[in-house]
Amino acid sequence: MNVRGSDWPSGSGAGPFPAGRPLALARRSSAAPLPAYVAYLYVALLAAPALVSLPAGAPLALGVMLVGLPVWFEAARARRTPFDVAATRTIAIVLACAGFLIVWSLLSTFGATQPLRASRYLSTLVSGFAIYLLVRSTVTRQQILRYIDIIAAALAATALLSLIAYDVAPLHQMVFKGTDRAAGMFKNPNQFGMAISTTIPALMALLLSVRRRRPFRILCLFLILLGLLASGSKTNLMLAWASVLTMLLAYAIVAYSGVRRIGMMALYLVVTLVMTGLGILALNVLNPRALGLLSQFLYSQEELESLMTRGFLWRYSIDQFLADPFLGQGASQRIDIFYRQADVSHSHNLFLDYMRTLGAPGLLSVAIMIGAVVTLCLWSIVGMLRATRGTTSARMICIGLSLSTLVYIAANMSSDSFGPSTSPYFWLFTYLAFAARRLTGSSSQDDLGRFPESGSSTEPTLQKLFEND
């Protein structure tokens, strides 16, 4: 494994943590494997936040992150930035908003009913800084692929465990928690479904455009799709279906041209319909209740009970915000209502939850942060679809990672509210998507689609790199 800084185009080291060491020392320091090994462990543990908990219920991954933080910081200082100018500016906005939200969350605890619950927001926001350092200190073109593979493999293992739990009583209680919906190694089924739906676009990008390890990735995709069906998360089922179709159509646009492009788009539509039919059959076996609710959502004129619940929560959250529009109820305070025989702890909407708990300043900050990320991700996707340079692999990976970020944000409009168990997926895919923008970059018009090495004007094309991966 190599994490040399020279894997990226030469840069000024600009960014929230500028490089501050001579180039020779940077090469020696960034070649150390420890930052990457700690990162591998952390990324793998993201798929099992409920498997082993630290005191106060914190997931084990959080402990690994805190251990890795100084390691990644030192390695990041020794490397050139892997982000282009647009990504660097967006990251500066994101981290500035996250920093403000940390301070505001701490201030909001004065007078809060449960001040210790602010640790949920704080762990989410601190993760934004830690994962930035993780990506900046370790990411290379090869590492992007490795991180996606590790996430997919870890979720596939969790999904396989969930399937086995159907017939193993001790596992059944741990995975299903007394319901008919699998939570995997997460705290609830919606978190499990969100992690899977977020990962699918990035995994699809590798599956479609990188030949090596394709059987492994097909197996991972198959298992996590079964895990998603077992979770019975309606929102994430629909997001996963839409993202699979989007990635197939994007591949047809990027990889083909002319009449063949139209033919491949038609073929991928048929493939998606076939996969949908098979998924419905599998869902009928794994989770009939989820299929019934999904059918009502698609075909019934009556509003679903779950959507009615969310509508009530959203209206109640707005009322709570209006009661204290400046400071809010306090960072991560429970919404504390018992509705339709369910104990609800948050607003089931990212913006409404921050608005209710941190008031107007919190809402404004999170809106700017999410808006900046969405803008750059959409810009990246459109740019890669319209690009005339760069390899198919490079363009698809950038599209897949950007779409993964957008899927996570969409899922949080009606679910987890940016919780500490799933927010690392947002941060990791966001920073990887920003780093992947440079995969199609070049230093001159004579070297399109290549990465210049430090001190060298030539480098093997990314197509050759991905073929050898």
PDB file of N, CA and C in Angstrom, residues 245-319:
ATOM      1  N   LEU A 245     -30.998   2.987 -11.313  1.00  0.00           N
ATOM      2  CA  LEU A 245     -31.391   3.421 -12.658  1.00  0.00           C
ATOM      3  C   LEU A 245     -30.548   4.606 -13.123  1.00  0.00           C
ATOM      4  N   THR A 246     -30.321   5.562 -12.234  1.00  0.00           N
ATOM      5  CA  THR A 246     -29.519   6.740 -12.590  1.00  0.00           C
ATOM      6  C   THR A 246     -28.097   6.351 -12.983  1.00  0.00           C
ATOM      7  N   MET A 247     -27.482   5.446 -12.227  1.00  0.00           N
ATOM      8  CA  MET A 247     -26.116   5.040 -12.528  1.00  0.00           C
ATOM      9  C   MET A 247     -26.039   4.276 -13.855  1.00  0.00           C
ATOM     10  N   LEU A 248     -27.030   3.445 -14.139  1.00  0.00           N
ATOM     11  CA  LEU A 248     -27.040   2.730 -15.418  1.00  0.00           C
ATOM     12  C   LEU A 248     -27.175   3.700 -16.588  1.00  0.00           C
ATOM     13  N   LEU A 249     -28.065   4.663 -16.466  1.00  0.00           N
ATOM     14  CA  LEU A 249     -28.240   5.644 -17.534  1.00  0.00           C
ATOM     15  C   LEU A 249     -26.996   6.529 -17.661  1.00  0.00           C
ATOM     16  N   ALA A 250     -26.390   6.885 -16.530  1.00  0.00           N
ATOM     17  CA  ALA A 250     -25.164   7.684 -16.581  1.00  0.00           C
ATOM     18  C   ALA A 250     -24.050   6.925 -17.288  1.00  0.00           C
ATOM     19  N   TYR A 251     -23.950   5.621 -17.017  1.00  0.00           N
ATOM     20  CA  TYR A 251     -22.921   4.811 -17.683  1.00  0.00           C
ATOM     21  C   TYR A 251     -23.164   4.768 -19.183  1.00  0.00           C
ATOM     22  N   ALA A 252     -24.419   4.670 -19.599  1.00  0.00           N
ATOM     23  CA  ALA A 252     -24.719   4.665 -21.031  1.00  0.00           C
ATOM     24  C   ALA A 252     -24.297   5.979 -21.682  1.00  0.00           C
ATOM     25  N   ILE A 253     -24.499   7.085 -20.974  1.00  0.00           N
ATOM     26  CA  ILE A 253     -24.123   8.393 -21.518  1.00  0.00           C
ATOM     27  C   ILE A 253     -22.607   8.546 -21.584  1.00  0.00           C
ATOM     28  N   VAL A 254     -21.923   8.097 -20.532  1.00  0.00           N
ATOM     29  CA  VAL A 254     -20.470   8.278 -20.459  1.00  0.00           C
ATOM     30  C   VAL A 254     -19.726   7.308 -21.371  1.00  0.00           C
ATOM     31  N   ALA A 255     -20.165   6.061 -21.447  1.00  0.00           N
ATOM     32  CA  ALA A 255     -19.399   5.024 -22.137  1.00  0.00           C
ATOM     33  C   ALA A 255     -19.748   4.868 -23.604  1.00  0.00           C
ATOM     34  N   TYR A 256     -20.915   5.352 -24.030  1.00  0.00           N
ATOM     35  CA  TYR A 256     -21.350   5.130 -25.407  1.00  0.00           C
ATOM     36  C   TYR A 256     -21.730   6.453 -26.049  1.00  0.00           C
ATOM     37  N   SER A 257     -21.918   6.414 -27.371  1.00  0.00           N
ATOM     38  CA  SER A 257     -22.308   7.609 -28.103  1.00  0.00           C
ATOM     39  C   SER A 257     -23.224   7.208 -29.258  1.00  0.00           C
ATOM     40  N   GLY A 258     -23.938   8.188 -29.775  1.00  0.00           N
ATOM     41  CA  GLY A 258     -24.771   7.961 -30.943  1.00  0.00           C
ATOM     42  C   GLY A 258     -25.933   7.005 -30.693  1.00  0.00           C
ATOM     43  N   VAL A 259     -26.217   6.199 -31.720  1.00  0.00           N
ATOM     44  CA  VAL A 259     -27.330   5.262 -31.651  1.00  0.00           C
ATOM     45  C   VAL A 259     -27.099   4.209 -30.575  1.00  0.00           C
ATOM     46  N   ARG A 260     -25.846   3.807 -30.391  1.00  0.00           N
ATOM     47  CA  ARG A 260     -25.551   2.788 -29.383  1.00  0.00           C
ATOM     48  C   ARG A 260     -25.890   3.283 -27.991  1.00  0.00           C
ATOM     49  N   ARG A 261     -25.682   4.559 -27.736  1.00  0.00           N
ATOM     50  CA  ARG A 261     -26.035   5.115 -26.429  1.00  0.00           C
ATOM     51  C   ARG A 261     -27.524   4.966 -26.167  1.00  0.00           C
ATOM     52  N   ILE A 262     -28.352   5.284 -27.170  1.00  0.00           N
ATOM     53  CA  ILE A 262     -29.799   5.170 -27.012  1.00  0.00           C
ATOM     54  C   ILE A 262     -30.191   3.719 -26.776  1.00  0.00           C
ATOM     55  N   GLY A 263     -29.577   2.801 -27.522  1.00  0.00           N
ATOM     56  CA  GLY A 263     -29.871   1.384 -27.356  1.00  0.00           C
ATOM     57  C   GLY A 263     -29.504   0.882 -25.969  1.00  0.00           C
ATOM     58  N   MET A 264     -28.357   1.319 -25.459  1.00  0.00           N
ATOM     59  CA  MET A 264     -27.934   0.872 -24.133  1.00  0.00           C
ATOM     60  C   MET A 264     -28.827   1.467 -23.046  1.00  0.00           C
ATOM     61  N   MET A 265     -29.276   2.694 -23.224  1.00  0.00           N
ATOM     62  CA  MET A 265     -30.184   3.288 -22.245  1.00  0.00           C
ATOM     63  C   MET A 265     -31.489   2.507 -22.189  1.00  0.00           C
ATOM     64  N   ALA A 266     -32.000   2.097 -23.363  1.00  0.00           N
ATOM     65  CA  ALA A 266     -33.223   1.285 -23.400  1.00  0.00           C
ATOM     66  C   ALA A 266     -32.986  -0.066 -22.722  1.00  0.00           C
ATOM     67  N   LEU A 267     -31.828  -0.663 -22.996  1.00  0.00           N
ATOM     68  CA  LEU A 267     -31.502  -1.954 -22.384  1.00  0.00           C
ATOM     69  C   LEU A 267     -31.432  -1.837 -20.864  1.00  0.00           C
ATOM     70  N   TYR A 268     -30.805  -0.778 -20.364  1.00  0.00           N
ATOM     71  CA  TYR A 268     -30.675  -0.612 -18.920  1.00  0.00           C
ATOM     72  C   TYR A 268     -32.025  -0.349 -18.263  1.00  0.00           C
ATOM     73  N   LEU A 269     -32.942   0.298 -18.981  1.00  0.00           N
ATOM     74  CA  LEU A 269     -34.285   0.474 -18.448  1.00  0.00           C
ATOM     75  C   LEU A 269     -34.975  -0.880 -18.275  1.00  0.00           C
ATOM     76  N   VAL A 270     -34.812  -1.751 -19.271  1.00  0.00           N
ATOM     77  CA  VAL A 270     -35.386  -3.093 -19.177  1.00  0.00           C
ATOM     78  C   VAL A 270     -34.754  -3.861 -18.025  1.00  0.00           C
ATOM     79  N   VAL A 271     -33.427  -3.767 -17.890  1.00  0.00           N
ATOM     80  CA  VAL A 271     -32.731  -4.451 -16.801  1.00  0.00           C
ATOM     81  C   VAL A 271     -33.249  -3.970 -15.449  1.00  0.00           C
ATOM     82  N   THR A 272     -33.469  -2.665 -15.329  1.00  0.00           N
ATOM     83  CA  THR A 272     -33.972  -2.116 -14.068  1.00  0.00           C
ATOM     84  C   THR A 272     -35.364  -2.634 -13.762  1.00  0.00           C
ATOM     85  N   LEU A 273     -36.214  -2.735 -14.765  1.00  0.00           N
ATOM     86  CA  LEU A 273     -37.561  -3.266 -14.561  1.00  0.00           C
ATOM     87  C   LEU A 273     -37.514  -4.729 -14.121  1.00  0.00           C
ATOM     88  N   VAL A 274     -36.619  -5.497 -14.739  1.00  0.00           N
ATOM     89  CA  VAL A 274     -36.475  -6.906 -14.350  1.00  0.00           C
ATOM     90  C   VAL A 274     -35.993  -7.005 -12.905  1.00  0.00           C
ATOM     91  N   MET A 275     -34.983  -6.192 -12.558  1.00  0.00           N
ATOM     92  CA  MET A 275     -34.488  -6.192 -11.182  1.00  0.00           C
ATOM     93  C   MET A 275     -35.586  -5.779 -10.204  1.00  0.00           C
ATOM     94  N   THR A 276     -36.444  -4.838 -10.615  1.00  0.00           N
ATOM     95  CA  THR A 276     -37.544  -4.418  -9.755  1.00  0.00           C
ATOM     96  C   THR A 276     -38.504  -5.577  -9.500  1.00  0.00           C
ATOM     97  N   GLY A 277     -38.817  -6.322 -10.557  1.00  0.00           N
ATOM     98  CA  GLY A 277     -39.693  -7.479 -10.393  1.00  0.00           C
ATOM     99  C   GLY A 277     -39.113  -8.525  -9.461  1.00  0.00           C
ATOM    100  N   LEU A 278     -37.817  -8.800  -9.630  1.00  0.00           N
ATOM    101  CA  LEU A 278     -37.163  -9.763  -8.740  1.00  0.00           C
ATOM    102  C   LEU A 278     -37.118  -9.247  -7.309  1.00  0.00           C
ATOM    103  N   GLY A 279     -36.904  -7.945  -7.174  1.00  0.00           N
ATOM    104  CA  GLY A 279     -36.882  -7.352  -5.835  1.00  0.00           C
ATOM    105  C   GLY A 279     -38.231  -7.447  -5.143  1.00  0.00           C
ATOM    106  N   ILE A 280     -39.317  -7.264  -5.896  1.00  0.00           N
ATOM    107  CA  ILE A 280     -40.656  -7.383  -5.312  1.00  0.00           C
ATOM    108  C   ILE A 280     -40.898  -8.802  -4.825  1.00  0.00           C
ATOM    109  N   LEU A 281     -40.475  -9.795  -5.622  1.00  0.00           N
ATOM    110  CA  LEU A 281     -40.621 -11.192  -5.199  1.00  0.00           C
ATOM    111  C   LEU A 281     -39.819 -11.467  -3.928  1.00  0.00           C
ATOM    112  N   ALA A 282     -38.580 -10.954  -3.909  1.00  0.00           N
ATOM    113  CA  ALA A 282     -37.747 -11.166  -2.719  1.00  0.00           C
ATOM    114  C   ALA A 282     -38.330 -10.445  -1.508  1.00  0.00           C
ATOM    115  N   LEU A 283     -38.853  -9.228  -1.705  1.00  0.00           N
ATOM    116  CA  LEU A 283     -39.436  -8.474  -0.597  1.00  0.00           C
ATOM    117  C   LEU A 283     -40.668  -9.181  -0.035  1.00  0.00           C
ATOM    118  N   ASN A 284     -41.423  -9.832  -0.910  1.00  0.00           N
ATOM    119  CA  ASN A 284     -42.601 -10.575  -0.467  1.00  0.00           C
ATOM    120  C   ASN A 284     -42.218 -11.736   0.453  1.00  0.00           C
ATOM    121  N   VAL A 285     -41.012 -12.284   0.219  1.00  0.00           N
ATOM    122  CA  VAL A 285     -40.524 -13.376   1.063  1.00  0.00           C
ATOM    123  C   VAL A 285     -39.914 -12.848   2.355  1.00  0.00           C
ATOM    124  N   LEU A 286     -39.080 -11.789   2.230  1.00  0.00           N
ATOM    125  CA  LEU A 286     -38.326 -11.305   3.376  1.00  0.00           C
ATOM    126  C   LEU A 286     -39.133 -10.395   4.290  1.00  0.00           C
ATOM    127  N   ASN A 287     -39.989  -9.560   3.714  1.00  0.00           N
ATOM    128  CA  ASN A 287     -40.711  -8.590   4.532  1.00  0.00           C
ATOM    129  C   ASN A 287     -42.049  -8.240   3.878  1.00  0.00           C
ATOM    130  N   PRO A 288     -43.052  -9.119   4.006  1.00  0.00           N
ATOM    131  CA  PRO A 288     -44.353  -8.880   3.356  1.00  0.00           C
ATOM    132  C   PRO A 288     -45.012  -7.572   3.791  1.00  0.00           C
ATOM    133  N   ARG A 289     -44.844  -7.193   5.070  1.00  0.00           N
ATOM    134  CA  ARG A 289     -45.472  -5.955   5.543  1.00  0.00           C
ATOM    135  C   ARG A 289     -44.916  -4.746   4.807  1.00  0.00           C
ATOM    136  N   ALA A 290     -43.580  -4.732   4.599  1.00  0.00           N
ATOM    137  CA  ALA A 290     -42.967  -3.610   3.878  1.00  0.00           C
ATOM    138  C   ALA A 290     -43.486  -3.543   2.447  1.00  0.00           C
ATOM    139  N   LEU A 291     -43.698  -4.714   1.830  1.00  0.00           N
ATOM    140  CA  LEU A 291     -44.243  -4.735   0.471  1.00  0.00           C
ATOM    141  C   LEU A 291     -45.656  -4.165   0.464  1.00  0.00           C
ATOM    142  N   GLY A 292     -46.446  -4.513   1.476  1.00  0.00           N
ATOM    143  CA  GLY A 292     -47.799  -3.974   1.552  1.00  0.00           C
ATOM    144  C   GLY A 292     -47.812  -2.469   1.697  1.00  0.00           C
ATOM    145  N   LEU A 293     -46.946  -1.944   2.557  1.00  0.00           N
ATOM    146  CA  LEU A 293     -46.869  -0.490   2.737  1.00  0.00           C
ATOM    147  C   LEU A 293     -46.365   0.199   1.481  1.00  0.00           C
ATOM    148  N   LEU A 294     -45.377  -0.420   0.817  1.00  0.00           N
ATOM    149  CA  LEU A 294     -44.849   0.160  -0.406  1.00  0.00           C
ATOM    150  C   LEU A 294     -45.916   0.167  -1.496  1.00  0.00           C
ATOM    151  N   SER A 295     -46.718  -0.878  -1.558  1.00  0.00           N
ATOM    152  CA  SER A 295     -47.796  -0.945  -2.541  1.00  0.00           C
ATOM    153  C   SER A 295     -48.816   0.161  -2.279  1.00  0.00           C
ATOM    154  N   GLN A 296     -49.146   0.383  -1.006  1.00  0.00           N
ATOM    155  CA  GLN A 296     -50.064   1.475  -0.673  1.00  0.00           C
ATOM    156  C   GLN A 296     -49.490   2.819  -1.094  1.00  0.00           C
ATOM    157  N   PHE A 297     -48.184   2.974  -0.879  1.00  0.00           N
ATOM    158  CA  PHE A 297     -47.541   4.251  -1.230  1.00  0.00           C
ATOM    159  C   PHE A 297     -47.629   4.514  -2.732  1.00  0.00           C
ATOM    160  N   LEU A 298     -47.501   3.441  -3.515  1.00  0.00           N
ATOM    161  CA  LEU A 298     -47.466   3.598  -4.961  1.00  0.00           C
ATOM    162  C   LEU A 298     -48.862   3.687  -5.578  1.00  0.00           C
ATOM    163  N   TYR A 299     -49.828   2.994  -4.983  1.00  0.00           N
ATOM    164  CA  TYR A 299     -51.109   2.850  -5.672  1.00  0.00           C
ATOM    165  C   TYR A 299     -52.328   3.370  -4.908  1.00  0.00           C
ATOM    166  N   SER A 300     -52.220   3.577  -3.608  1.00  0.00           N
ATOM    167  CA  SER A 300     -53.399   3.966  -2.837  1.00  0.00           C
ATOM    168  C   SER A 300     -53.512   5.476  -2.764  1.00  0.00           C
ATOM    169  N   GLN A 301     -54.758   5.948  -2.708  1.00  0.00           N
ATOM    170  CA  GLN A 301     -54.999   7.369  -2.548  1.00  0.00           C
ATOM    171  C   GLN A 301     -54.938   7.779  -1.079  1.00  0.00           C
ATOM    172  N   GLU A 302     -54.958   6.789  -0.194  1.00  0.00           N
ATOM    173  CA  GLU A 302     -54.928   7.095   1.234  1.00  0.00           C
ATOM    174  C   GLU A 302     -53.500   7.321   1.699  1.00  0.00           C
ATOM    175  N   GLU A 303     -53.347   8.270   2.570  1.00  0.00           N
ATOM    176  CA  GLU A 303     -52.003   8.559   3.095  1.00  0.00           C
ATOM    177  C   GLU A 303     -51.569   7.454   4.041  1.00  0.00           C
ATOM    178  N   LEU A 304     -50.333   7.053   3.925  1.00  0.00           N
ATOM    179  CA  LEU A 304     -49.812   5.998   4.786  1.00  0.00           C
ATOM    180  C   LEU A 304     -49.679   6.490   6.219  1.00  0.00           C
ATOM    181  N   GLU A 305     -49.807   5.550   7.128  1.00  0.00           N
ATOM    182  CA  GLU A 305     -49.697   5.905   8.541  1.00  0.00           C
ATOM    183  C   GLU A 305     -48.333   6.485   8.856  1.00  0.00           C
ATOM    184  N   SER A 306     -47.273   5.921   8.230  1.00  0.00           N
ATOM    185  CA  SER A 306     -45.932   6.443   8.507  1.00  0.00           C
ATOM    186  C   SER A 306     -45.772   7.869   8.004  1.00  0.00           C
ATOM    187  N   LEU A 307     -46.391   8.172   6.855  1.00  0.00           N
ATOM    188  CA  LEU A 307     -46.304   9.533   6.341  1.00  0.00           C
ATOM    189  C   LEU A 307     -47.149  10.483   7.197  1.00  0.00           C
ATOM    190  N   MET A 308     -48.268   9.999   7.700  1.00  0.00           N
ATOM    191  CA  MET A 308     -49.083  10.825   8.596  1.00  0.00           C
ATOM    192  C   MET A 308     -48.306  11.136   9.873  1.00  0.00           C
ATOM    193  N   THR A 309     -47.573  10.130  10.362  1.00  0.00           N
ATOM    194  CA  THR A 309     -46.759  10.341  11.554  1.00  0.00           C
ATOM    195  C   THR A 309     -45.720  11.418  11.311  1.00  0.00           C
ATOM    196  N   ARG A 310     -45.053  11.345  10.170  1.00  0.00           N
ATOM    197  CA  ARG A 310     -44.033  12.343   9.861  1.00  0.00           C
ATOM    198  C   ARG A 310     -44.644  13.732   9.697  1.00  0.00           C
ATOM    199  N   GLY A 311     -45.804  13.800   9.058  1.00  0.00           N
ATOM    200  CA  GLY A 311     -46.459  15.092   8.922  1.00  0.00           C
ATOM    201  C   GLY A 311     -46.762  15.712  10.274  1.00  0.00           C
ATOM    202  N   PHE A 312     -47.210  14.893  11.218  1.00  0.00           N
ATOM    203  CA  PHE A 312     -47.468  15.382  12.567  1.00  0.00           C
ATOM    204  C   PHE A 312     -46.175  15.850  13.227  1.00  0.00           C
ATOM    205  N   LEU A 313     -45.109  15.052  13.079  1.00  0.00           N
ATOM    206  CA  LEU A 313     -43.821  15.408  13.677  1.00  0.00           C
ATOM    207  C   LEU A 313     -43.295  16.719  13.110  1.00  0.00           C
ATOM    208  N   TRP A 314     -43.442  16.901  11.820  1.00  0.00           N
ATOM    209  CA  TRP A 314     -42.925  18.112  11.195  1.00  0.00           C
ATOM    210  C   TRP A 314     -43.700  19.339  11.666  1.00  0.00           C
ATOM    211  N   ARG A 315     -45.017  19.217  11.756  1.00  0.00           N
ATOM    212  CA  ARG A 315     -45.815  20.354  12.246  1.00  0.00           C
ATOM    213  C   ARG A 315     -45.479  20.653  13.715  1.00  0.00           C
ATOM    214  N   TYR A 316     -45.325  19.600  14.504  1.00  0.00           N
ATOM    215  CA  TYR A 316     -44.984  19.779  15.910  1.00  0.00           C
ATOM    216  C   TYR A 316     -43.603  20.419  16.061  1.00  0.00           C
ATOM    217  N   SER A 317     -42.653  20.017  15.203  1.00  0.00           N
ATOM    218  CA  SER A 317     -41.303  20.596  15.247  1.00  0.00           C
ATOM    219  C   SER A 317     -41.325  22.079  14.935  1.00  0.00           C
ATOM    220  N   ILE A 318     -42.147  22.472  13.973  1.00  0.00           N
ATOM    221  CA  ILE A 318     -42.266  23.895  13.636  1.00  0.00           C
ATOM    222  C   ILE A 318     -42.850  24.674  14.813  1.00  0.00           C
ATOM    223  N   ASP A 319     -43.845  24.086  15.469  1.00  0.00           N
ATOM    224  CA  ASP A 319     -44.436  24.747  16.647  1.00  0.00           C
ATOM    225  C   ASP A 319     -43.393  24.920  17.754  1.00  0.00           C
TER     226      ASP A 319
END
